[in-house]
Short mmCIF file of C-alpha atoms and ligand atoms in Angstrom, two decimals:
data_model
loop_
_atom_site.label_atom_id
_atom_site.label_comp_id
_atom_site.label_asym_id
_atom_site.label_seq_id
_atom_site.Cartn_x
_atom_site.Cartn_y
_atom_site.Cartn_z
CA MET A 7 -166.61 -99.51 -77.59
CA THR A 8 -166.16 -96.65 -80.09
CA THR A 9 -163.14 -94.36 -80.06
CA ASP A 10 -165.40 -91.48 -78.99
CA GLY A 11 -166.77 -93.62 -76.17
CA ILE A 12 -163.33 -94.42 -74.73
CA LYS A 13 -162.25 -90.83 -75.26
CA ASP A 14 -165.18 -89.64 -73.11
CA LEU A 15 -164.29 -92.11 -70.35
CA LEU A 16 -160.59 -91.08 -70.37
CA GLU A 17 -161.49 -87.36 -70.43
CA GLY A 18 -163.64 -87.98 -67.39
CA ILE A 19 -160.51 -89.19 -65.57
CA VAL A 20 -157.77 -86.81 -66.78
CA GLY A 21 -159.76 -83.85 -68.10
CA PRO A 22 -160.34 -82.96 -71.77
CA ASN A 23 -156.99 -81.17 -72.17
CA HIS A 24 -155.10 -84.37 -71.61
CA VAL A 25 -156.66 -86.62 -74.20
CA PHE A 26 -155.64 -85.74 -77.72
CA SER A 27 -154.88 -87.22 -81.14
CA SER A 28 -151.36 -88.46 -81.77
CA PRO A 29 -149.30 -86.03 -83.92
CA ASP A 30 -148.84 -88.64 -86.68
CA GLY A 31 -152.37 -89.89 -87.01
CA PRO A 32 -155.80 -90.46 -85.66
CA ARG A 33 -154.90 -92.38 -82.52
CA LEU A 34 -155.62 -91.17 -79.06
CA VAL A 35 -153.02 -90.30 -76.49
CA VAL A 36 -153.91 -89.91 -72.81
CA ARG A 37 -151.70 -88.00 -70.42
CA PRO A 38 -152.49 -88.85 -66.80
CA GLY A 39 -151.13 -86.55 -64.13
CA SER A 40 -150.82 -88.97 -61.19
CA THR A 41 -150.47 -92.62 -60.29
CA GLU A 42 -154.17 -92.68 -59.40
CA GLU A 43 -155.10 -91.34 -62.83
CA VAL A 44 -152.88 -93.96 -64.52
CA SER A 45 -154.63 -96.57 -62.42
CA ARG A 46 -158.12 -95.39 -63.39
CA CYS A 47 -157.15 -95.08 -67.08
CA LEU A 48 -155.72 -98.63 -67.17
CA ALA A 49 -158.72 -100.09 -65.28
CA THR A 50 -161.00 -98.44 -67.83
CA MET A 51 -159.04 -99.63 -70.85
CA ASN A 52 -158.72 -103.13 -69.36
CA ALA A 53 -162.49 -103.36 -68.80
CA GLN A 54 -162.99 -102.47 -72.50
CA ALA A 55 -160.04 -104.58 -73.71
CA VAL A 56 -158.51 -101.52 -75.35
CA PRO A 57 -154.79 -101.99 -76.07
CA VAL A 58 -152.42 -99.39 -74.67
CA VAL A 59 -148.81 -98.46 -75.41
CA THR A 60 -146.83 -96.57 -72.78
CA LEU A 61 -144.96 -93.57 -74.11
CA GLY A 62 -141.91 -92.22 -72.29
CA GLY A 63 -139.44 -89.96 -74.07
CA MET A 64 -139.87 -92.03 -77.24
CA THR A 65 -136.12 -92.38 -77.82
CA GLY A 66 -136.28 -96.18 -77.90
CA LEU A 67 -134.67 -97.66 -81.00
CA VAL A 68 -136.77 -100.79 -81.58
CA GLY A 69 -140.25 -99.43 -82.37
CA GLY A 70 -141.52 -100.00 -78.80
CA THR A 71 -143.65 -96.84 -78.82
CA ASP A 72 -145.15 -97.23 -82.34
CA LEU A 73 -148.89 -96.58 -82.24
CA PHE A 74 -150.81 -98.88 -84.58
CA GLY A 75 -154.32 -100.31 -85.03
CA SER A 76 -156.67 -99.26 -82.26
CA VAL A 77 -154.05 -98.75 -79.51
CA ILE A 78 -154.13 -95.77 -77.22
CA GLY A 79 -150.88 -94.10 -76.19
CA LEU A 80 -150.42 -93.46 -72.48
CA SER A 81 -147.84 -90.72 -72.07
CA THR A 82 -145.90 -90.27 -68.82
CA GLU A 83 -145.14 -86.65 -69.70
CA ARG A 84 -147.09 -85.23 -66.77
CA LEU A 85 -145.55 -87.64 -64.27
CA SER A 86 -142.64 -85.26 -64.06
CA LYS A 87 -141.96 -84.45 -60.42
CA ILE A 88 -138.73 -85.00 -58.51
CA HIS A 89 -140.21 -85.78 -55.09
CA SER A 90 -137.37 -85.88 -52.62
CA LEU A 91 -133.72 -86.65 -52.01
CA ASP A 92 -132.54 -88.72 -49.01
CA PRO A 93 -128.95 -87.46 -48.53
CA ILE A 94 -128.15 -90.02 -45.84
CA ARG A 95 -129.08 -93.07 -47.93
CA LYS A 96 -128.18 -91.24 -51.15
CA LEU A 97 -131.53 -92.00 -52.79
CA LEU A 98 -133.68 -89.95 -55.14
CA PHE A 99 -137.50 -90.38 -55.30
CA VAL A 100 -138.87 -89.44 -58.71
CA ASP A 101 -141.84 -89.75 -61.06
CA ALA A 102 -141.35 -91.98 -64.07
CA GLY A 103 -141.70 -89.16 -66.61
CA VAL A 104 -138.66 -87.20 -65.33
CA LYS A 105 -136.02 -86.83 -68.01
CA LEU A 106 -132.63 -88.43 -67.40
CA GLU A 107 -130.85 -85.11 -67.96
CA GLU A 108 -133.03 -83.40 -65.35
CA ILE A 109 -132.04 -86.07 -62.82
CA HIS A 110 -128.37 -85.48 -63.56
CA ARG A 111 -128.80 -81.73 -63.17
CA PHE A 112 -130.76 -82.03 -59.93
CA VAL A 113 -128.46 -84.48 -58.19
CA SER A 114 -125.30 -82.67 -59.24
CA GLU A 115 -126.70 -79.47 -57.61
CA HIS A 116 -126.76 -81.57 -54.41
CA GLY A 117 -123.21 -82.90 -54.87
CA LEU A 118 -124.37 -86.31 -55.98
CA ARG A 119 -124.48 -88.37 -59.13
CA TYR A 120 -126.72 -90.94 -60.85
CA GLY A 121 -124.70 -93.66 -62.55
CA VAL A 122 -126.71 -94.19 -65.76
CA ASP A 123 -125.99 -91.78 -68.61
CA PHE A 124 -126.11 -91.77 -72.40
CA GLY A 125 -126.66 -89.72 -75.52
CA ALA A 126 -130.49 -89.61 -75.36
CA ARG A 127 -130.36 -88.04 -71.88
CA GLY A 128 -132.19 -84.86 -72.96
CA SER A 129 -135.34 -86.70 -74.06
CA CYS A 130 -135.47 -90.17 -72.46
CA THR A 131 -137.33 -90.67 -69.17
CA ILE A 132 -136.44 -92.66 -66.12
CA GLY A 133 -139.56 -94.80 -66.65
CA GLY A 134 -138.37 -95.60 -70.19
CA ASN A 135 -134.88 -96.33 -68.86
CA ILE A 136 -136.40 -98.79 -66.35
CA ALA A 137 -138.68 -100.38 -68.96
CA THR A 138 -135.69 -100.95 -71.27
CA ASN A 139 -133.07 -101.57 -68.52
CA ALA A 140 -130.98 -98.94 -70.25
CA GLY A 141 -127.20 -99.31 -70.17
CA GLY A 142 -125.16 -96.40 -71.40
CA ASN A 143 -121.65 -95.14 -71.09
CA SER A 144 -120.74 -96.15 -67.53
CA VAL A 145 -121.99 -99.71 -67.24
CA VAL A 146 -118.40 -100.75 -66.58
CA ARG A 147 -118.63 -98.82 -63.27
CA PHE A 148 -122.30 -98.60 -62.29
CA GLY A 149 -124.00 -101.47 -64.10
CA MET A 150 -127.20 -101.13 -66.09
CA THR A 151 -130.36 -99.39 -64.86
CA ARG A 152 -131.31 -102.50 -62.87
CA ALA A 153 -128.30 -102.01 -60.62
CA ASN A 154 -129.27 -98.37 -59.99
CA ILE A 155 -132.94 -98.83 -59.07
CA VAL A 156 -133.67 -99.45 -55.44
CA GLY A 157 -137.47 -99.22 -55.62
CA LEU A 158 -140.35 -98.55 -57.93
CA GLU A 159 -144.09 -98.18 -58.24
CA ALA A 160 -146.01 -99.69 -61.14
CA VAL A 161 -149.64 -99.82 -62.12
CA LEU A 162 -150.88 -103.21 -63.38
CA SER A 163 -153.25 -103.59 -66.33
CA ASP A 164 -156.31 -103.81 -64.08
CA GLY A 165 -155.37 -100.65 -62.24
CA ARG A 166 -153.82 -102.24 -59.12
CA ILE A 167 -150.90 -100.22 -57.81
CA LEU A 168 -147.82 -102.20 -56.84
CA SER A 169 -145.55 -100.04 -54.73
CA ASP A 170 -142.07 -100.76 -53.43
CA MET A 171 -140.84 -97.22 -52.78
CA GLY A 172 -139.11 -97.81 -49.41
CA GLY A 173 -135.64 -97.94 -50.92
CA LEU A 174 -134.41 -100.56 -48.47
CA VAL A 175 -131.09 -102.06 -49.49
CA LYS A 176 -131.96 -105.29 -47.68
CA ASN A 177 -135.39 -106.87 -47.93
CA ASN A 178 -135.27 -110.58 -48.57
CA THR A 179 -138.93 -111.27 -47.96
CA GLY A 180 -139.83 -113.23 -51.03
CA TYR A 181 -139.56 -112.26 -54.71
CA ASP A 182 -138.05 -108.88 -55.51
CA LEU A 183 -140.97 -107.88 -57.71
CA LYS A 184 -139.55 -104.57 -58.85
CA HIS A 185 -136.99 -106.38 -60.99
CA LEU A 186 -139.82 -107.87 -63.10
CA PHE A 187 -140.57 -104.38 -64.40
CA VAL A 188 -136.96 -103.59 -65.23
CA GLY A 189 -136.53 -104.49 -68.92
CA SER A 190 -140.21 -105.42 -69.29
CA GLU A 191 -140.75 -102.84 -72.06
CA GLY A 192 -144.19 -101.87 -70.75
CA THR A 193 -145.60 -105.38 -71.01
CA LEU A 194 -146.21 -105.93 -67.30
CA GLY A 195 -147.37 -102.53 -66.09
CA VAL A 196 -146.80 -98.83 -66.28
CA VAL A 197 -143.93 -97.67 -64.11
CA THR A 198 -145.04 -94.48 -62.38
CA LYS A 199 -142.35 -93.80 -59.76
CA ALA A 200 -138.81 -94.91 -58.92
CA VAL A 201 -136.18 -94.74 -56.22
CA LEU A 202 -132.68 -94.20 -57.68
CA ARG A 203 -129.37 -95.10 -56.09
CA LEU A 204 -126.91 -92.18 -56.11
CA SER A 205 -123.28 -91.85 -55.28
CA ARG A 206 -120.84 -89.10 -54.49
CA PRO A 207 -118.85 -88.09 -57.54
CA SER A 208 -115.36 -86.77 -57.68
CA SER A 209 -115.17 -83.23 -59.05
CA ASP A 210 -112.08 -84.27 -60.97
CA THR A 211 -112.55 -86.26 -64.14
CA ALA A 212 -110.47 -86.70 -67.29
CA SER A 213 -111.06 -88.34 -70.67
CA VAL A 214 -108.62 -89.76 -73.13
CA LEU A 215 -109.08 -90.48 -76.82
CA LEU A 216 -106.74 -93.12 -78.19
CA ALA A 217 -106.06 -94.18 -81.78
CA LEU A 218 -105.14 -97.82 -82.24
CA ASN A 219 -104.21 -100.18 -85.03
CA GLY A 220 -106.75 -102.92 -84.34
CA LEU A 221 -109.14 -104.70 -82.02
CA ASP A 222 -106.52 -106.88 -80.39
CA ASP A 223 -104.74 -103.70 -79.32
CA ALA A 224 -108.03 -102.31 -78.07
CA LEU A 225 -108.52 -105.38 -75.81
CA ALA A 226 -104.98 -105.08 -74.51
CA VAL A 227 -105.43 -101.40 -73.69
CA MET A 228 -108.80 -102.19 -72.07
CA ALA A 229 -107.21 -104.80 -69.80
CA THR A 230 -104.44 -102.32 -68.85
CA LEU A 231 -106.92 -99.55 -68.01
CA GLU A 232 -109.22 -101.84 -66.03
CA HIS A 233 -106.27 -103.17 -64.05
CA ARG A 234 -104.47 -99.85 -63.41
CA CYS A 235 -107.44 -97.49 -62.98
CA GLY A 236 -109.64 -99.79 -60.86
CA GLN A 237 -112.52 -97.87 -59.29
CA SER A 238 -111.45 -94.70 -61.10
CA LEU A 239 -112.60 -96.01 -64.46
CA LEU A 240 -116.00 -94.59 -65.47
CA SER A 241 -116.26 -95.50 -69.16
CA MET A 242 -114.53 -97.26 -71.98
CA GLU A 243 -116.10 -96.81 -75.36
CA ILE A 244 -115.05 -97.86 -78.85
CA MET A 245 -115.46 -96.32 -82.31
CA TRP A 246 -114.41 -97.88 -85.56
CA ASN A 247 -112.78 -95.67 -88.22
CA ARG A 248 -115.79 -94.84 -90.38
CA TYR A 249 -117.97 -93.89 -87.39
CA PHE A 250 -115.23 -91.70 -85.90
CA LYS A 251 -114.44 -90.03 -89.19
CA THR A 252 -118.05 -89.37 -90.23
CA VAL A 253 -119.29 -88.09 -86.86
CA SER A 254 -116.24 -85.93 -86.14
CA LYS A 255 -116.48 -84.37 -89.58
CA ALA A 256 -120.16 -83.60 -89.05
CA ILE A 257 -119.57 -82.15 -85.59
CA LEU A 258 -116.35 -80.25 -86.21
CA LYS A 259 -117.51 -78.67 -89.47
CA GLY A 260 -114.06 -78.23 -90.98
CA SER A 261 -111.95 -77.94 -87.82
CA PRO A 262 -109.43 -80.74 -87.41
CA PRO A 263 -110.46 -83.77 -85.31
CA PRO A 264 -108.69 -84.27 -81.97
CA LEU A 265 -106.76 -87.17 -83.53
CA SER A 266 -105.92 -88.06 -87.12
CA ASP A 267 -108.85 -89.95 -88.61
CA ALA A 268 -106.63 -92.51 -90.36
CA PHE A 269 -106.60 -95.27 -87.68
CA PRO A 270 -108.82 -98.36 -87.63
CA ILE A 271 -109.96 -98.06 -83.99
CA TYR A 272 -110.54 -95.34 -81.39
CA ILE A 273 -111.09 -95.78 -77.69
CA LEU A 274 -112.62 -93.12 -75.49
CA ALA A 275 -112.04 -93.70 -71.75
CA GLN A 276 -113.03 -91.56 -68.80
CA VAL A 277 -111.71 -91.75 -65.22
CA GLU A 278 -112.33 -89.82 -62.06
CA GLY A 279 -109.94 -88.92 -59.30
CA VAL A 280 -110.71 -91.05 -56.26
CA ASP A 281 -107.52 -90.36 -54.37
CA ALA A 282 -106.65 -86.82 -53.22
CA ASP A 283 -102.99 -87.47 -53.98
CA ILE A 284 -103.42 -88.09 -57.70
CA SER A 285 -105.55 -86.24 -60.26
CA ALA A 286 -107.72 -88.03 -62.80
CA GLN A 287 -105.46 -86.82 -65.56
CA ASP A 288 -102.40 -88.30 -63.82
CA VAL A 289 -104.26 -91.61 -63.34
CA LEU A 290 -104.60 -91.78 -67.12
CA VAL A 291 -101.06 -90.63 -67.87
CA ARG A 292 -99.51 -93.08 -65.42
CA SER A 293 -101.74 -95.96 -66.58
CA LEU A 294 -100.90 -95.48 -70.27
CA ASP A 295 -97.37 -94.16 -70.08
CA ASP A 296 -95.61 -97.36 -71.03
CA VAL A 297 -98.28 -98.73 -73.42
CA ASP A 298 -96.64 -98.72 -76.83
CA LEU A 299 -99.76 -99.91 -78.70
CA ILE A 300 -101.15 -96.36 -78.72
CA GLN A 301 -100.66 -94.64 -82.05
CA GLU A 302 -101.99 -91.20 -81.08
CA SER A 303 -103.70 -89.80 -78.01
CA ALA A 304 -105.55 -86.69 -76.84
CA LEU A 305 -106.25 -85.93 -73.22
CA ALA A 306 -108.80 -83.55 -71.69
CA ASP A 307 -109.56 -82.72 -68.10
CA SER A 308 -111.60 -79.55 -68.64
CA ARG A 309 -115.32 -79.98 -68.90
CA SER A 310 -115.52 -78.49 -72.38
CA GLY A 311 -112.57 -80.55 -73.63
CA GLN A 312 -114.19 -83.77 -72.42
CA GLU A 313 -117.55 -82.76 -73.85
CA ALA A 314 -115.88 -82.29 -77.23
CA PHE A 315 -114.61 -85.90 -77.17
CA TRP A 316 -117.90 -87.28 -75.94
CA SER A 317 -119.95 -85.43 -78.56
CA ILE A 318 -118.21 -87.63 -81.13
CA ARG A 319 -119.08 -90.82 -79.27
CA ASP A 320 -122.66 -89.64 -78.69
CA GLY A 321 -123.21 -88.24 -82.18
CA SER A 322 -124.84 -91.28 -83.80
CA GLU A 323 -127.71 -89.06 -85.05
CA PHE A 324 -125.34 -87.82 -87.75
CA ILE A 325 -125.21 -91.35 -89.18
CA GLU A 326 -129.03 -91.56 -89.23
CA THR A 327 -129.17 -88.80 -91.81
CA SER A 328 -126.21 -89.83 -93.96
CA HIS A 329 -128.04 -92.43 -96.10
CA PRO A 330 -131.56 -92.79 -97.49
CA ARG A 331 -132.05 -95.68 -95.03
CA VAL A 332 -130.11 -96.70 -91.92
CA LEU A 333 -130.67 -99.82 -89.84
CA SER A 334 -129.43 -99.98 -86.22
CA PHE A 335 -128.23 -103.12 -84.49
CA ASP A 336 -127.25 -103.63 -80.90
CA VAL A 337 -125.56 -106.95 -80.34
CA SER A 338 -123.43 -108.25 -77.52
CA MET A 339 -120.83 -110.94 -77.15
CA ARG A 340 -117.56 -111.57 -75.36
CA PRO A 341 -115.20 -108.67 -76.17
CA GLN A 342 -112.63 -111.20 -77.37
CA ASP A 343 -115.08 -112.22 -80.17
CA TYR A 344 -115.47 -108.70 -81.58
CA ALA A 345 -112.66 -108.80 -84.05
CA THR A 346 -113.65 -111.85 -86.00
CA TYR A 347 -117.40 -111.19 -85.69
CA VAL A 348 -117.18 -107.64 -87.12
CA GLU A 349 -114.84 -108.80 -89.84
CA LYS A 350 -117.22 -111.62 -90.86
CA VAL A 351 -120.26 -109.32 -90.89
CA GLU A 352 -118.50 -106.75 -93.06
CA LYS A 353 -117.26 -109.46 -95.45
CA ARG A 354 -120.77 -110.94 -95.82
CA LEU A 355 -122.25 -107.46 -96.29
CA GLY A 356 -119.66 -106.61 -98.94
CA GLU A 357 -120.61 -109.76 -100.88
CA ALA A 358 -124.39 -109.61 -100.42
CA LEU A 359 -124.99 -105.86 -100.63
CA PRO A 360 -121.95 -103.97 -101.81
CA ASN A 361 -123.64 -100.58 -101.39
CA ALA A 362 -124.31 -101.09 -97.69
CA VAL A 363 -122.08 -98.99 -95.39
CA PRO A 364 -121.50 -100.16 -91.81
CA TYR A 365 -120.65 -97.66 -89.03
CA ASN A 366 -119.56 -99.44 -85.87
CA PHE A 367 -119.20 -98.19 -82.37
CA GLY A 368 -120.12 -99.38 -78.89
CA HIS A 369 -119.41 -100.00 -75.27
CA LEU A 370 -116.07 -101.81 -75.43
CA ALA A 371 -115.92 -103.09 -71.89
CA ASP A 372 -119.51 -104.43 -72.01
CA GLY A 373 -119.01 -106.48 -75.16
CA ASN A 374 -121.67 -104.38 -76.90
CA VAL A 375 -121.36 -103.39 -80.56
CA HIS A 376 -123.77 -100.97 -82.19
CA PHE A 377 -123.84 -101.38 -85.94
CA MET A 378 -125.52 -98.70 -87.96
CA ILE A 379 -125.78 -99.86 -91.54
CA GLY A 380 -126.76 -97.35 -94.22
CA HIS A 381 -127.97 -98.17 -97.72
CA ASP A 382 -129.34 -96.41 -100.73
CA ASN A 383 -132.75 -98.13 -100.45
CA MET A 384 -132.58 -99.29 -104.08
CA VAL A 385 -132.52 -103.05 -103.45
CA PRO A 386 -135.99 -104.28 -102.36
CA GLU A 387 -134.66 -106.95 -100.02
CA ALA A 388 -131.84 -104.84 -98.57
CA ASP A 389 -133.13 -104.74 -94.97
CA HIS A 390 -133.55 -108.51 -94.89
CA ILE A 391 -130.08 -109.10 -96.38
CA ILE A 392 -128.50 -106.83 -93.80
CA GLU A 393 -130.37 -108.46 -90.91
CA THR A 394 -129.25 -111.86 -92.12
CA CYS A 395 -125.60 -110.77 -92.28
CA VAL A 396 -125.70 -109.38 -88.73
CA TYR A 397 -127.74 -112.10 -87.01
CA GLU A 398 -126.68 -115.23 -88.88
CA THR A 399 -123.04 -114.39 -88.17
CA LEU A 400 -123.93 -114.15 -84.45
CA SER A 401 -124.77 -117.84 -84.45
CA ASP A 402 -121.05 -118.66 -84.90
CA TYR A 403 -120.54 -117.38 -81.34
CA TRP A 404 -121.78 -118.02 -77.83
CA PRO A 405 -122.89 -116.30 -75.67
CA THR A 406 -124.51 -113.51 -77.73
CA SER A 407 -127.54 -111.26 -77.59
CA VAL A 408 -129.54 -109.74 -80.46
CA SER A 409 -130.41 -106.84 -78.17
CA ALA A 410 -127.83 -105.83 -75.64
CA GLU A 411 -129.56 -102.68 -74.51
CA HIS A 412 -132.50 -101.70 -76.63
CA GLY A 413 -135.03 -104.44 -75.90
CA ILE A 414 -137.32 -106.33 -78.26
CA GLY A 415 -139.93 -103.72 -79.21
CA ARG A 416 -141.54 -104.38 -82.57
CA GLU A 417 -138.33 -104.86 -84.48
CA LYS A 418 -136.50 -107.67 -82.70
CA ALA A 419 -139.38 -110.07 -81.99
CA ASP A 420 -138.51 -112.35 -84.92
CA HIS A 421 -134.99 -112.73 -83.62
CA LEU A 422 -135.71 -113.29 -79.91
CA TRP A 423 -135.22 -117.05 -80.35
CA ARG A 424 -131.58 -116.44 -81.18
CA SER A 425 -130.95 -115.25 -77.61
CA ARG A 426 -133.61 -116.96 -75.49
CA SER A 427 -134.56 -120.63 -75.15
CA VAL A 428 -138.10 -121.94 -75.76
CA GLU A 429 -138.39 -122.49 -71.98
CA GLU A 430 -137.35 -118.93 -71.19
CA ILE A 431 -139.83 -117.48 -73.70
CA GLY A 432 -142.53 -119.74 -72.22
CA VAL A 433 -141.93 -118.43 -68.73
CA MET A 434 -141.86 -114.83 -69.96
CA ASN A 435 -145.26 -115.27 -71.54
CA ALA A 436 -146.61 -117.03 -68.45
CA ILE A 437 -145.60 -114.13 -66.21
CA ARG A 438 -147.17 -111.72 -68.66
CA ALA A 439 -150.43 -113.69 -68.72
CA VAL A 440 -150.68 -113.45 -64.91
CA LEU A 441 -150.07 -109.70 -64.72
CA ASP A 442 -151.99 -108.76 -67.89
CA PRO A 443 -154.49 -111.50 -68.55
CA VAL A 444 -156.54 -109.49 -71.04
CA GLY A 445 -153.39 -108.64 -72.96
CA ILE A 446 -153.79 -104.85 -73.24
CA LEU A 447 -150.25 -103.75 -72.39
CA ASN A 448 -147.91 -103.11 -75.34
CA PRO A 449 -149.32 -106.04 -77.35
CA HIS A 450 -146.91 -105.33 -80.19
CA VAL A 451 -143.95 -106.38 -78.02
CA GLN A 452 -144.17 -110.12 -78.59
CA TYR A 453 -142.10 -112.83 -77.03
CA ARG A 454 -142.15 -115.35 -79.87
CA THR A 455 -140.31 -118.60 -80.36
CA ARG A 456 -138.76 -119.42 -83.75
CA LYS A 457 -141.32 -119.22 -86.59
C1 FAD B 522 -128.94 -90.94 -79.41
C2 FAD B 522 -129.42 -92.17 -78.63
C3 FAD B 522 -128.53 -92.84 -77.83
C4 FAD B 522 -128.93 -93.95 -77.09
N1 FAD B 522 -128.01 -94.57 -76.29
C5 FAD B 522 -128.40 -95.62 -75.56
C6 FAD B 522 -127.49 -96.28 -74.68
O1 FAD B 522 -126.31 -95.94 -74.65
N2 FAD B 522 -127.93 -97.27 -73.92
C7 FAD B 522 -129.26 -97.68 -73.97
O2 FAD B 522 -129.62 -98.60 -73.25
N3 FAD B 522 -130.12 -97.09 -74.79
C8 FAD B 522 -129.75 -96.09 -75.56
N4 FAD B 522 -130.68 -95.47 -76.39
C9 FAD B 522 -132.05 -96.01 -76.50
C10 FAD B 522 -133.11 -95.31 -75.64
O3 FAD B 522 -132.72 -93.97 -75.36
C11 FAD B 522 -133.31 -96.06 -74.32
O4 FAD B 522 -133.90 -97.30 -74.58
C12 FAD B 522 -134.18 -95.31 -73.27
O5 FAD B 522 -134.12 -96.02 -72.06
C13 FAD B 522 -135.65 -95.19 -73.70
O6 FAD B 522 -136.28 -94.26 -72.82
P1 FAD B 522 -137.57 -93.46 -73.24
O7 FAD B 522 -138.10 -92.70 -72.09
O8 FAD B 522 -137.30 -92.67 -74.47
O9 FAD B 522 -138.55 -94.70 -73.56
P2 FAD B 522 -139.53 -94.87 -74.81
O10 FAD B 522 -138.76 -94.87 -76.07
O11 FAD B 522 -140.64 -93.89 -74.72
O12 FAD B 522 -140.09 -96.31 -74.53
C14 FAD B 522 -139.28 -97.46 -74.61
C15 FAD B 522 -140.11 -98.71 -74.21
O13 FAD B 522 -140.42 -98.59 -72.83
C16 FAD B 522 -141.83 -98.52 -72.60
N5 FAD B 522 -142.02 -97.53 -71.54
C17 FAD B 522 -141.66 -96.21 -71.56
N6 FAD B 522 -141.95 -95.63 -70.40
C18 FAD B 522 -142.53 -96.59 -69.58
C19 FAD B 522 -143.06 -96.58 -68.26
N7 FAD B 522 -143.06 -95.52 -67.51
N8 FAD B 522 -143.56 -97.75 -67.81
C20 FAD B 522 -143.58 -98.86 -68.55
N9 FAD B 522 -143.14 -98.91 -69.84
C21 FAD B 522 -142.58 -97.80 -70.35
C22 FAD B 522 -142.40 -98.11 -73.95
O14 FAD B 522 -143.72 -98.59 -74.11
C23 FAD B 522 -141.43 -98.76 -74.92
O15 FAD B 522 -141.74 -100.15 -75.06
C24 FAD B 522 -130.26 -94.39 -77.18
C25 FAD B 522 -131.19 -93.70 -77.99
C26 FAD B 522 -130.75 -92.62 -78.75
C27 FAD B 522 -131.78 -91.91 -79.59
#
């Protein structure tokens, strides 16, 4: 069928105002306004074997929302309603296109909290978070998105609507199908609604920024905080020197950073007060009082003070613009393997591509390092050399993942074999073939074995 032909069919479903050309090219984007419209759009595209890529907030970091060839984008922008809050069960019922930040704002107005949070909150959607099983800054306390989803609704490629929106905590009647869609990156269906698990926050939080002399010290401080803070601990993030220095300079525009920027490692930890007798700030002070590995520290319990610390941790966009080209990696391993892994990658990079500049940060307690590696784009094979340094070094360790949080998208498909067995990839493709036999859903996200 011609592009005009499919456009007419889609306009007949969603109205002419909601089918338009993508901003970057000639491809169509359709913007359904309800689950039923998603269902009719998918059924139509499936019947014509037209490939479709679901578009959430488009903050994904692995090319999962790239539009290419003859694909049509299906945007969840109009699926943007917060439906209801169940205060007894502490559940929120939302459309998939609702932004993460809006969820935080809404639930906090009701004295509640949603446990998943990270830097892209202003743009990313709950549907995208589900499709990527997003992690974020508080996985140590709340787990990844999977642990915070109690129900969802998804539309299959042929238009069938699969709904599990009851939000029951206990329902052991066969397979828990909703979990198939968590982390499926749009390959099994379009998520249209979700039920989110909430909790009651403490109004008292505090954050501490610590400067340390090395990774071994970071692991020792992590163990101390985990042990002494227990349920109070909300986050424990790590920044290596160059990341801390570059982002704080960009953010603070000449004002001094909260700590000297001369130390190899920085930890940012946040706790909340869970006991009326002791404030969050005192939890931190008491936990760290006798720890002599800390070289410098800064403590904040005001909202603005904490936001200032967190803006450094969440400021990776400043790295994006600091070199002609920047590659992002998102690997995971046992925290005790960080030190030698990072050292080996940096050594290899220094030998193979001396102009490459690594900026490292990540989620310390989750064993998740984000490498952003900038280069001047003058060496033709630079991207390949950098990928080899990061991924080949991973094979010295086990267990590891080539994508701790961001998924496979277009960019990680060639490396999937490093983290998944042939048998696992086979089962993933078999499930996909059952739910999307024509193969229209996000065909660029490919589960490939080693070439
Ligand atoms: C500054 C910054 C910080 C970040 N920090 C983190 C972090 O700490 N942890 C983390 O995990 N990620 C992080 N990310 C990555 C990204 O924000 C997450 O992957 C996020 O969950 C993507 O949501 P989105 O709505 O933007 O999805 P998109 O980018 O639009 O889509 C991502 C994938 O999901 C599919 N998809 C989107 N919506 C749906 C739907 N409704 N149904 C089915 N498939 C769908 C898309 O087709 C695509 O394959 C960060 C990104 C940025 C830019």
